CSV table of C-alpha atoms and ligand atoms in Angstrom, one decimal:
chain,number,residue,atom,x,y,z
F,232,UNK,CA,-50.4,-3.1,-52.4
F,233,UNK,CA,-50.5,-1.1,-49.1
F,234,UNK,CA,-51.3,1.8,-51.2
F,235,UNK,CA,-54.6,0.1,-52.2
F,236,UNK,CA,-55.3,-1.8,-49.1
F,237,UNK,CA,-55.3,1.5,-47.7
F,238,UNK,CA,-56.9,3.9,-50.5
F,239,UNK,CA,-60.2,0.6,-49.5
F,240,UNK,CA,-60.2,1.1,-45.8
F,241,UNK,CA,-60.4,4.9,-46.6
F,242,UNK,CA,-63.1,4.5,-49.1
F,243,UNK,CA,-65.2,2.1,-46.7
F,244,UNK,CA,-64.9,4.5,-43.6
F,245,UNK,CA,-66.3,7.5,-46.1
F,246,UNK,CA,-69.4,5.6,-48.4
F,247,UNK,CA,-70.8,5.6,-45.8
F,248,UNK,CA,-71.0,9.3,-44.3
F,249,UNK,CA,-70.9,10.3,-47.9
F,250,UNK,CA,-74.2,8.5,-49.3
F,251,UNK,CA,-76.3,10.0,-46.1
F,252,UNK,CA,-79.4,12.4,-47.5
F,253,UNK,CA,-79.5,15.6,-45.8
F,254,UNK,CA,-81.1,15.1,-42.4
F,255,UNK,CA,-82.1,16.5,-39.7
F,256,UNK,CA,-80.0,13.1,-37.0
F,257,UNK,CA,-81.8,14.4,-32.9
F,258,UNK,CA,-78.5,14.3,-30.4
F,259,UNK,CA,-76.5,12.7,-33.4
F,260,UNK,CA,-73.1,15.2,-33.5
F,261,UNK,CA,-74.2,18.2,-36.3
F,262,UNK,CA,-71.8,19.2,-37.9
F,263,UNK,CA,-71.5,22.9,-39.8
F,264,UNK,CA,-70.4,23.6,-43.7
F,265,UNK,CA,-66.5,24.1,-42.5
F,266,UNK,CA,-66.7,20.9,-40.4
F,267,UNK,CA,-66.4,22.1,-36.8
F,268,UNK,CA,-70.1,20.5,-34.1
F,269,UNK,CA,-72.3,23.5,-33.8
F,270,UNK,CA,-72.3,25.6,-31.0
F,271,UNK,CA,-75.4,27.4,-30.2
F,272,UNK,CA,-77.0,25.9,-27.0
F,273,UNK,CA,-80.9,27.0,-26.3
F,274,UNK,CA,-80.9,29.4,-29.3
F,275,UNK,CA,-83.7,29.9,-30.6
F,276,UNK,CA,-84.3,31.0,-35.1
F,277,UNK,CA,-85.2,34.2,-36.5
F,278,UNK,CA,-86.1,33.7,-39.9
F,279,UNK,CA,-85.7,36.9,-42.0
F,280,UNK,CA,-85.6,37.3,-46.0
F,281,UNK,CA,-85.7,33.8,-47.2
F,282,UNK,CA,-82.9,32.8,-44.3
F,283,UNK,CA,-82.6,31.5,-41.6
F,284,UNK,CA,-80.8,31.8,-38.4
F,285,UNK,CA,-79.6,30.2,-35.4
F,286,UNK,CA,-79.0,31.9,-32.2
F,287,UNK,CA,-77.7,30.3,-29.3
F,288,UNK,CA,-74.7,29.4,-26.5
F,289,UNK,CA,-71.4,29.2,-27.1
F,290,UNK,CA,-70.3,26.8,-24.8
F,291,UNK,CA,-67.0,25.4,-23.7
F,292,UNK,CA,-65.2,22.3,-23.1
F,293,UNK,CA,-65.3,22.6,-19.3
F,294,UNK,CA,-67.2,24.9,-18.2
F,295,UNK,CA,-71.1,26.8,-19.0
F,296,UNK,CA,-70.3,30.3,-18.0
F,297,UNK,CA,-69.7,32.4,-21.4
F,298,UNK,CA,-65.4,32.9,-21.9
F,299,UNK,CA,-66.9,34.0,-26.1
F,300,UNK,CA,-70.7,34.7,-26.0
F,301,UNK,CA,-73.5,34.5,-28.4
F,302,UNK,CA,-72.9,32.9,-31.7
F,303,UNK,CA,-74.8,32.8,-34.9
F,304,UNK,CA,-75.6,30.4,-38.1
F,305,UNK,CA,-77.3,31.1,-40.8
F,306,UNK,CA,-79.0,28.2,-43.9
F,307,UNK,CA,-81.4,28.3,-46.7
F,308,UNK,CA,-82.5,24.4,-45.5
F,309,UNK,CA,-82.2,24.3,-41.7
F,310,UNK,CA,-79.6,21.3,-42.6
F,311,UNK,CA,-76.6,23.2,-44.1
F,312,UNK,CA,-75.4,25.8,-41.3
F,313,UNK,CA,-73.0,28.3,-41.8
F,314,UNK,CA,-71.2,29.4,-39.2
F,315,UNK,CA,-71.6,33.5,-38.7
F,316,UNK,CA,-69.0,33.8,-35.9
F,317,UNK,CA,-69.5,35.3,-33.2
F,318,UNK,CA,-72.6,38.1,-33.4
F,319,UNK,CA,-71.8,38.9,-29.1
F,320,UNK,CA,-68.6,39.0,-27.4
F,321,UNK,CA,-68.5,39.0,-24.1
F,322,UNK,CA,-66.6,41.5,-22.4
F,323,UNK,CA,-63.2,41.6,-21.4
F,324,UNK,CA,-63.5,45.2,-19.7
F,325,UNK,CA,-63.5,44.0,-15.9
F,326,UNK,CA,-67.6,44.3,-13.7
F,327,UNK,CA,-68.8,44.4,-17.4
F,328,UNK,CA,-72.3,43.0,-16.9
F,329,UNK,CA,-72.0,40.8,-19.7
F,330,UNK,CA,-68.1,40.0,-17.9
F,331,UNK,CA,-66.1,37.1,-19.3
F,332,UNK,CA,-67.2,34.7,-17.5
F,333,UNK,CA,-70.6,35.4,-16.7
F,334,UNK,CA,-73.6,33.4,-17.6
F,335,UNK,CA,-75.5,34.3,-20.8
F,336,UNK,CA,-78.5,31.7,-21.8
F,337,UNK,CA,-80.9,30.8,-24.2
F,338,UNK,CA,-80.5,34.2,-26.1
F,339,UNK,CA,-83.6,34.7,-29.3
F,340,UNK,CA,-83.8,37.8,-31.2
F,341,UNK,CA,-86.7,38.7,-32.7
F,342,UNK,CA,-86.5,42.2,-35.8
F,343,UNK,CA,-88.8,45.3,-34.9
F,344,UNK,CA,-90.1,46.3,-38.4
F,345,UNK,CA,-91.0,49.8,-36.8
F,346,UNK,CA,-87.2,50.7,-35.9
F,347,UNK,CA,-85.6,48.1,-39.1
F,348,UNK,CA,-83.3,46.7,-35.5
F,349,UNK,CA,-82.7,42.9,-34.6
F,350,UNK,CA,-82.8,42.6,-30.4
F,351,UNK,CA,-81.4,40.4,-29.1
F,352,UNK,CA,-82.7,39.0,-25.5
F,353,UNK,CA,-81.0,36.4,-23.4
F,354,UNK,CA,-81.1,35.5,-19.1
F,355,UNK,CA,-78.1,36.8,-18.0
F,356,UNK,CA,-76.3,35.7,-14.5
F,357,UNK,CA,-73.3,38.2,-14.1
F,358,UNK,CA,-69.9,37.2,-13.3
F,359,UNK,CA,-68.9,34.7,-9.7
F,360,UNK,CA,-72.5,34.9,-8.7
F,361,UNK,CA,-74.2,31.9,-9.8
F,362,UNK,CA,-77.6,32.0,-10.3
F,363,UNK,CA,-78.6,35.0,-8.3
F,364,UNK,CA,-79.0,38.0,-10.6
F,365,UNK,CA,-81.8,36.5,-12.5
F,366,UNK,CA,-81.6,39.5,-15.4
F,367,UNK,CA,-82.9,39.9,-18.6
F,368,UNK,CA,-80.3,41.3,-21.5
F,369,UNK,CA,-81.0,43.2,-24.2
F,370,UNK,CA,-79.2,44.1,-27.6
F,371,UNK,CA,-79.4,45.5,-30.7
F,372,UNK,CA,-78.3,45.6,-34.4
F,373,UNK,CA,-78.7,46.7,-37.6
F,374,UNK,CA,-78.5,42.9,-39.5
F,375,UNK,CA,-78.7,39.8,-38.6
F,376,UNK,CA,-75.1,38.2,-38.2
F,377,UNK,CA,-74.9,41.6,-36.2
F,378,UNK,CA,-72.3,42.7,-34.1
F,379,UNK,CA,-74.4,43.2,-31.6
F,380,UNK,CA,-74.8,46.8,-29.6
F,381,UNK,CA,-75.3,45.6,-25.3
F,382,UNK,CA,-77.6,47.4,-24.3
F,383,UNK,CA,-78.6,47.4,-20.4
F,384,UNK,CA,-80.0,44.9,-18.5
F,385,UNK,CA,-81.8,44.7,-14.6
F,386,UNK,CA,-85.3,42.3,-13.2
F,387,UNK,CA,-88.1,43.4,-15.0
F,388,UNK,CA,-91.3,44.9,-14.3
F,389,UNK,CA,-90.2,46.6,-11.0
F,390,UNK,CA,-94.0,47.8,-8.8
F,391,UNK,CA,-95.7,46.2,-11.2
F,392,UNK,CA,-98.5,44.0,-10.5
F,393,UNK,CA,-99.9,41.3,-13.2
F,394,UNK,CA,-102.2,43.4,-15.3
F,395,UNK,CA,-105.4,40.9,-15.2
F,396,UNK,CA,-104.9,41.2,-11.3
F,397,UNK,CA,-107.8,42.9,-8.8
F,398,UNK,CA,-107.3,45.5,-6.7
F,399,UNK,CA,-108.9,42.3,-4.3
F,400,UNK,CA,-105.8,40.1,-5.6
F,401,UNK,CA,-102.9,43.7,-5.2
F,402,UNK,CA,-104.5,43.8,-2.0
F,403,UNK,CA,-104.2,40.3,-1.1
F,404,UNK,CA,-100.6,39.6,-1.8
F,405,UNK,CA,-99.7,43.4,0.1
F,406,UNK,CA,-100.9,42.0,3.4
F,407,UNK,CA,-98.6,38.7,2.9
F,408,UNK,CA,-95.9,38.4,5.3
F,409,UNK,CA,-92.8,37.0,3.8
F,410,UNK,CA,-91.4,36.0,7.4
F,411,UNK,CA,-94.5,34.0,7.9
F,412,UNK,CA,-93.6,31.3,5.3
F,413,UNK,CA,-90.4,30.2,5.6
F,414,UNK,CA,-90.6,27.1,5.1
F,415,UNK,CA,-90.3,26.3,2.0
F,416,UNK,CA,-92.9,23.5,-0.4
F,417,UNK,CA,-96.1,24.0,2.7
F,418,UNK,CA,-99.4,23.9,1.6
F,419,UNK,CA,-99.2,27.2,3.9
F,420,UNK,CA,-96.2,28.4,1.9
F,421,UNK,CA,-97.2,27.0,-2.1
F,422,UNK,CA,-100.9,29.6,-1.4
F,423,UNK,CA,-98.7,32.2,-0.8
F,424,UNK,CA,-96.6,31.5,-3.9
F,425,UNK,CA,-99.6,31.9,-5.9
F,426,UNK,CA,-100.9,34.8,-4.2
F,427,UNK,CA,-97.8,36.7,-4.7
F,428,UNK,CA,-95.3,36.2,-1.6
F,429,UNK,CA,-92.1,36.4,-4.4
F,430,UNK,CA,-94.2,39.1,-6.0
F,431,UNK,CA,-94.2,41.4,-3.2
F,432,UNK,CA,-90.9,40.2,-2.8
F,433,UNK,CA,-88.9,41.2,-5.4
F,434,UNK,CA,-91.8,44.4,-6.1
F,435,UNK,CA,-88.7,47.2,-5.4
F,436,UNK,CA,-85.7,45.8,-6.8
F,437,UNK,CA,-87.8,44.3,-10.2
F,438,UNK,CA,-88.6,40.2,-11.0
F,439,UNK,CA,-86.2,37.4,-11.6
F,440,UNK,CA,-85.8,36.6,-15.8
F,441,UNK,CA,-84.4,33.5,-15.8
F,442,UNK,CA,-84.7,30.1,-18.7
F,443,UNK,CA,-87.0,32.7,-21.3
F,444,UNK,CA,-88.0,32.5,-25.4
F,445,UNK,CA,-89.5,36.1,-26.7
F,446,UNK,CA,-92.8,35.9,-29.1
F,447,UNK,CA,-94.5,38.3,-32.3
F,448,UNK,CA,-97.9,37.8,-32.1
F,449,UNK,CA,-99.6,39.0,-35.7
F,450,UNK,CA,-100.5,42.4,-34.2
F,451,UNK,CA,-97.0,42.9,-34.1
F,452,UNK,CA,-96.6,43.2,-30.5
F,453,UNK,CA,-94.0,41.3,-29.0
F,454,UNK,CA,-93.6,39.7,-25.6
F,455,UNK,CA,-90.7,38.5,-23.8
F,456,UNK,CA,-91.8,35.1,-21.7
F,457,UNK,CA,-89.4,34.1,-18.6
F,458,UNK,CA,-89.2,32.0,-15.4
F,459,UNK,CA,-89.3,34.0,-12.2
F,460,UNK,CA,-90.5,34.0,-9.0
F,461,UNK,CA,-87.4,31.7,-8.2
F,462,UNK,CA,-88.5,29.7,-11.4
F,463,UNK,CA,-91.7,29.2,-9.0
F,464,UNK,CA,-94.4,31.1,-11.6
F,465,UNK,CA,-93.6,32.0,-15.3
F,466,UNK,CA,-94.4,35.7,-16.7
F,467,UNK,CA,-95.0,37.3,-20.1
F,468,UNK,CA,-95.0,40.3,-20.2
F,469,UNK,CA,-95.7,42.8,-22.9
F,470,UNK,CA,-92.4,44.6,-25.4
F,471,UNK,CA,-92.2,48.7,-25.8
F,472,UNK,CA,-92.6,48.8,-29.8
F,473,UNK,CA,-89.2,49.1,-29.9
F,474,UNK,CA,-88.8,45.6,-28.2
F,475,UNK,CA,-86.0,46.7,-26.2
F,476,UNK,CA,-88.3,47.7,-22.9
F,477,UNK,CA,-90.8,46.4,-21.0
F,478,UNK,CA,-94.4,48.4,-20.8
F,479,UNK,CA,-94.5,47.1,-17.4
F,480,UNK,CA,-98.0,44.8,-18.3
F,481,UNK,CA,-97.5,41.2,-17.8
F,482,UNK,CA,-100.0,38.1,-16.6
F,483,UNK,CA,-98.9,35.1,-14.9
F,484,UNK,CA,-98.4,31.6,-16.2
F,485,UNK,CA,-99.6,28.3,-14.1
F,486,UNK,CA,-99.1,30.4,-11.1
F,487,UNK,CA,-96.2,28.1,-8.4
F,488,UNK,CA,-95.7,25.3,-11.6
F,489,UNK,CA,-92.6,25.4,-11.8
F,490,UNK,CA,-91.8,25.9,-15.1
F,491,UNK,CA,-88.4,26.5,-16.4
F,492,UNK,CA,-87.2,26.6,-20.4
F,493,UNK,CA,-90.6,28.2,-21.9
F,494,UNK,CA,-91.5,27.6,-25.6
F,495,UNK,CA,-94.1,29.5,-27.3
F,496,UNK,CA,-96.2,29.2,-30.3
F,497,UNK,CA,-99.5,30.1,-32.3
F,498,UNK,CA,-101.2,27.5,-34.0
F,499,UNK,CA,-104.9,28.0,-35.8
F,500,UNK,CA,-105.4,31.6,-33.8
F,501,UNK,CA,-104.1,28.5,-30.3
F,502,UNK,CA,-101.1,28.9,-28.3
F,503,UNK,CA,-99.2,26.1,-27.4
F,504,UNK,CA,-96.9,26.4,-24.6
F,505,UNK,CA,-94.5,23.2,-24.1
F,506,UNK,CA,-91.9,24.1,-21.0
F,507,UNK,CA,-89.7,21.5,-18.3
F,508,UNK,CA,-89.4,20.7,-14.9
F,509,UNK,CA,-86.8,22.4,-12.7
F,510,UNK,CA,-84.7,19.7,-12.4
F,511,UNK,CA,-81.4,22.0,-14.1
F,512,UNK,CA,-79.3,20.2,-16.5
F,513,UNK,CA,-80.8,16.6,-15.9
F,514,UNK,CA,-83.5,16.0,-18.1
F,515,UNK,CA,-87.8,15.8,-17.8
F,516,UNK,CA,-91.3,16.0,-19.0
F,517,UNK,CA,-92.4,18.5,-20.7
F,518,UNK,CA,-95.8,20.7,-20.2
F,519,UNK,CA,-97.9,21.4,-22.4
F,520,UNK,CA,-100.6,24.2,-22.1
F,521,UNK,CA,-103.2,25.3,-24.7
F,522,UNK,CA,-104.8,29.6,-24.3
F,523,UNK,CA,-107.4,31.3,-27.3
F,524,UNK,CA,-106.1,34.1,-25.6
F,525,UNK,CA,-102.2,34.6,-25.3
F,526,UNK,CA,-102.7,36.1,-21.0
F,527,UNK,CA,-104.4,33.5,-20.2
F,528,UNK,CA,-106.3,32.0,-18.5
F,529,UNK,CA,-104.1,28.7,-20.1
F,530,UNK,CA,-104.9,24.7,-19.2
F,531,UNK,CA,-102.5,21.9,-19.1
F,532,UNK,CA,-102.3,19.0,-21.5
F,533,UNK,CA,-100.3,16.4,-21.5
F,534,UNK,CA,-96.9,16.0,-23.0
F,535,UNK,CA,-96.6,16.1,-26.2
F,536,UNK,CA,-93.4,14.2,-26.9
F,537,UNK,CA,-94.1,10.5,-28.3
F,538,UNK,CA,-91.5,7.4,-28.4
F,539,UNK,CA,-87.9,6.7,-27.0
F,540,UNK,CA,-87.3,8.6,-24.3
F,541,UNK,CA,-90.5,11.1,-24.6
F,542,UNK,CA,-91.2,11.0,-20.8
F,543,UNK,CA,-88.3,12.8,-20.2
F,544,UNK,CA,-88.3,14.7,-23.4
F,545,UNK,CA,-86.0,12.7,-25.6
F,546,UNK,CA,-83.5,13.4,-23.1
F,547,UNK,CA,-83.8,17.2,-23.7
F,548,UNK,CA,-84.9,20.8,-22.5
F,549,UNK,CA,-86.8,22.4,-25.0
F,550,UNK,CA,-85.6,25.9,-26.3
F,551,UNK,CA,-87.5,27.4,-29.1
F,552,UNK,CA,-90.6,26.5,-31.5
F,553,UNK,CA,-89.4,27.6,-34.7
F,554,UNK,CA,-91.9,28.5,-37.2
F,555,UNK,CA,-91.7,27.6,-40.6
F,556,UNK,CA,-91.8,30.5,-43.3
F,557,UNK,CA,-94.8,30.0,-45.7
F,558,UNK,CA,-96.0,27.1,-44.4
F,559,UNK,CA,-98.9,27.8,-41.5
F,560,UNK,CA,-98.8,24.3,-40.4
F,561,UNK,CA,-95.2,23.4,-39.9
F,562,UNK,CA,-93.2,24.0,-37.2
F,563,UNK,CA,-90.2,22.5,-35.1
F,564,UNK,CA,-89.6,21.8,-31.7
F,565,UNK,CA,-85.7,22.6,-30.9
F,566,UNK,CA,-84.2,21.0,-27.5
F,567,UNK,CA,-81.5,21.0,-25.9
F,568,UNK,CA,-79.4,17.2,-24.3
F,569,UNK,CA,-77.3,19.5,-22.2
F,570,UNK,CA,-74.7,17.5,-21.2
F,571,UNK,CA,-72.8,19.8,-18.0
F,572,UNK,CA,-69.4,17.4,-17.9
F,573,UNK,CA,-69.0,18.6,-21.1
F,574,UNK,CA,-70.5,21.4,-21.9
F,575,UNK,CA,-70.2,22.1,-25.3
F,576,UNK,CA,-70.3,18.3,-26.0
F,577,UNK,CA,-74.2,19.7,-25.6
F,578,UNK,CA,-76.9,17.7,-28.1
F,579,UNK,CA,-79.3,18.8,-30.1
F,580,UNK,CA,-82.5,17.6,-30.8
F,581,UNK,CA,-84.9,18.8,-33.8
F,582,UNK,CA,-88.3,17.0,-34.4
F,583,UNK,CA,-91.0,18.3,-36.1
F,584,UNK,CA,-94.7,19.6,-34.6
F,585,UNK,CA,-98.0,17.4,-36.0
F,586,UNK,CA,-100.6,17.7,-34.7
F,587,UNK,CA,-103.4,15.6,-33.9
F,588,UNK,CA,-107.3,17.0,-33.5
F,589,UNK,CA,-105.7,20.3,-33.7
F,590,UNK,CA,-102.9,19.3,-30.8
F,591,UNK,CA,-99.0,19.2,-30.7
F,592,UNK,CA,-97.7,16.3,-31.0
F,593,UNK,CA,-94.0,15.7,-31.7
F,594,UNK,CA,-93.0,12.3,-32.2
F,595,UNK,CA,-89.3,10.0,-31.9
F,596,UNK,CA,-87.1,10.7,-35.0
F,597,UNK,CA,-83.8,8.5,-36.2
F,598,UNK,CA,-83.6,11.0,-39.2
F,599,UNK,CA,-85.8,13.6,-41.0
F,600,UNK,CA,-85.7,16.2,-43.6
F,601,UNK,CA,-87.1,19.8,-44.1
F,602,UNK,CA,-87.8,19.3,-47.3
F,603,UNK,CA,-91.0,17.3,-46.9
F,604,UNK,CA,-92.5,20.8,-45.5
F,605,UNK,CA,-91.8,21.6,-49.2
F,606,UNK,CA,-92.9,19.6,-51.5
P,890,GAL,C1,-81.7,24.9,-16.5
P,890,GAL,C2,-81.9,25.9,-17.2
P,890,GAL,C3,-80.4,26.3,-18.0
P,890,GAL,C4,-79.4,26.1,-17.4
P,890,GAL,C5,-79.7,25.4,-15.8
P,890,GAL,C6,-78.2,25.7,-15.0
P,890,GAL,O1,-83.0,24.3,-15.9
P,890,GAL,O2,-83.0,25.2,-18.0
P,890,GAL,O3,-80.4,27.1,-19.4
P,890,GAL,O4,-79.4,27.3,-16.2
P,890,GAL,O5,-80.7,25.1,-15.6
P,890,GAL,O6,-78.7,24.6,-14.0
């Protein structure tokens, strides 16, 4: 009788789980094929030869610093993910750029056909230095599942002015005095920021590079988009043909606009950029910009988010726009609901991007299936 009762209770508990249709459930715990929570935060997804590869930050239970490294999962249906392990581990060597305890954030991987390498870029902060280093780091691999070989890190594009600046823009920037604008957030300070106050400050050491994504355009050129100038201005920087260096050509987006968490995609010949404001781990309302040319000018639009918690980007912060393979109209918006008290319990919000009058719309859904893209 006791056995029968245990079986009955177990069945009642298990049946609803087993009966659940395979689906993406934004904000819910997402388990990999081994039954463990997927640990790939601030991530991006690469599609290569019929398989999706999801790269992200491994987060531990009590710290947001990197104690493990960059992880990778693979999937064919975007719902069921197989853990491929740590593709770039932290270094146990003291004083290594990626020493255990450093900060490795927002990893993104692109494939370079010219070198047949998989190129990983991420935001790196050196151990015990908070967010002061503001470096971009790069690693390469022969296979999407790694192992990735770490190449280098640093600030970006030293001694370079934005590619679209006129001689007058440069001259104006050159005359800005750092001592004159010591008080932040005043109207003259804001104007000086737009004119390149911090850009000039960082000319010799290279520009700061924090929250980031990568984008490969239809012509095969790759770009690194990152929060620069103390998170006040985004830079869109061209990468070399092997995707592992910056060429020195870059464009500023929304100078002084305080945008983080850049998400970039192209739909019907138009570029769309979704960002967040700067409120750390706390969510805020997403912003959206569009441009006919990647190098601008960019026009700002209201948030694309709709439905429950749209005003806080569903409690999350964007990280990537995943183009669904073979479907030029299908994109998935990827975001993270951060959990600073228990970082590994941060959740994923994946939602389809639809289009209304050509403009992206991201609507909350409790659950949905990417199978609808392939119907
Ligand atoms: C967020 C950023 C995260 C992380 C965090 C640290 O704004 O998007 O990637 O850097 O700040 O507070």
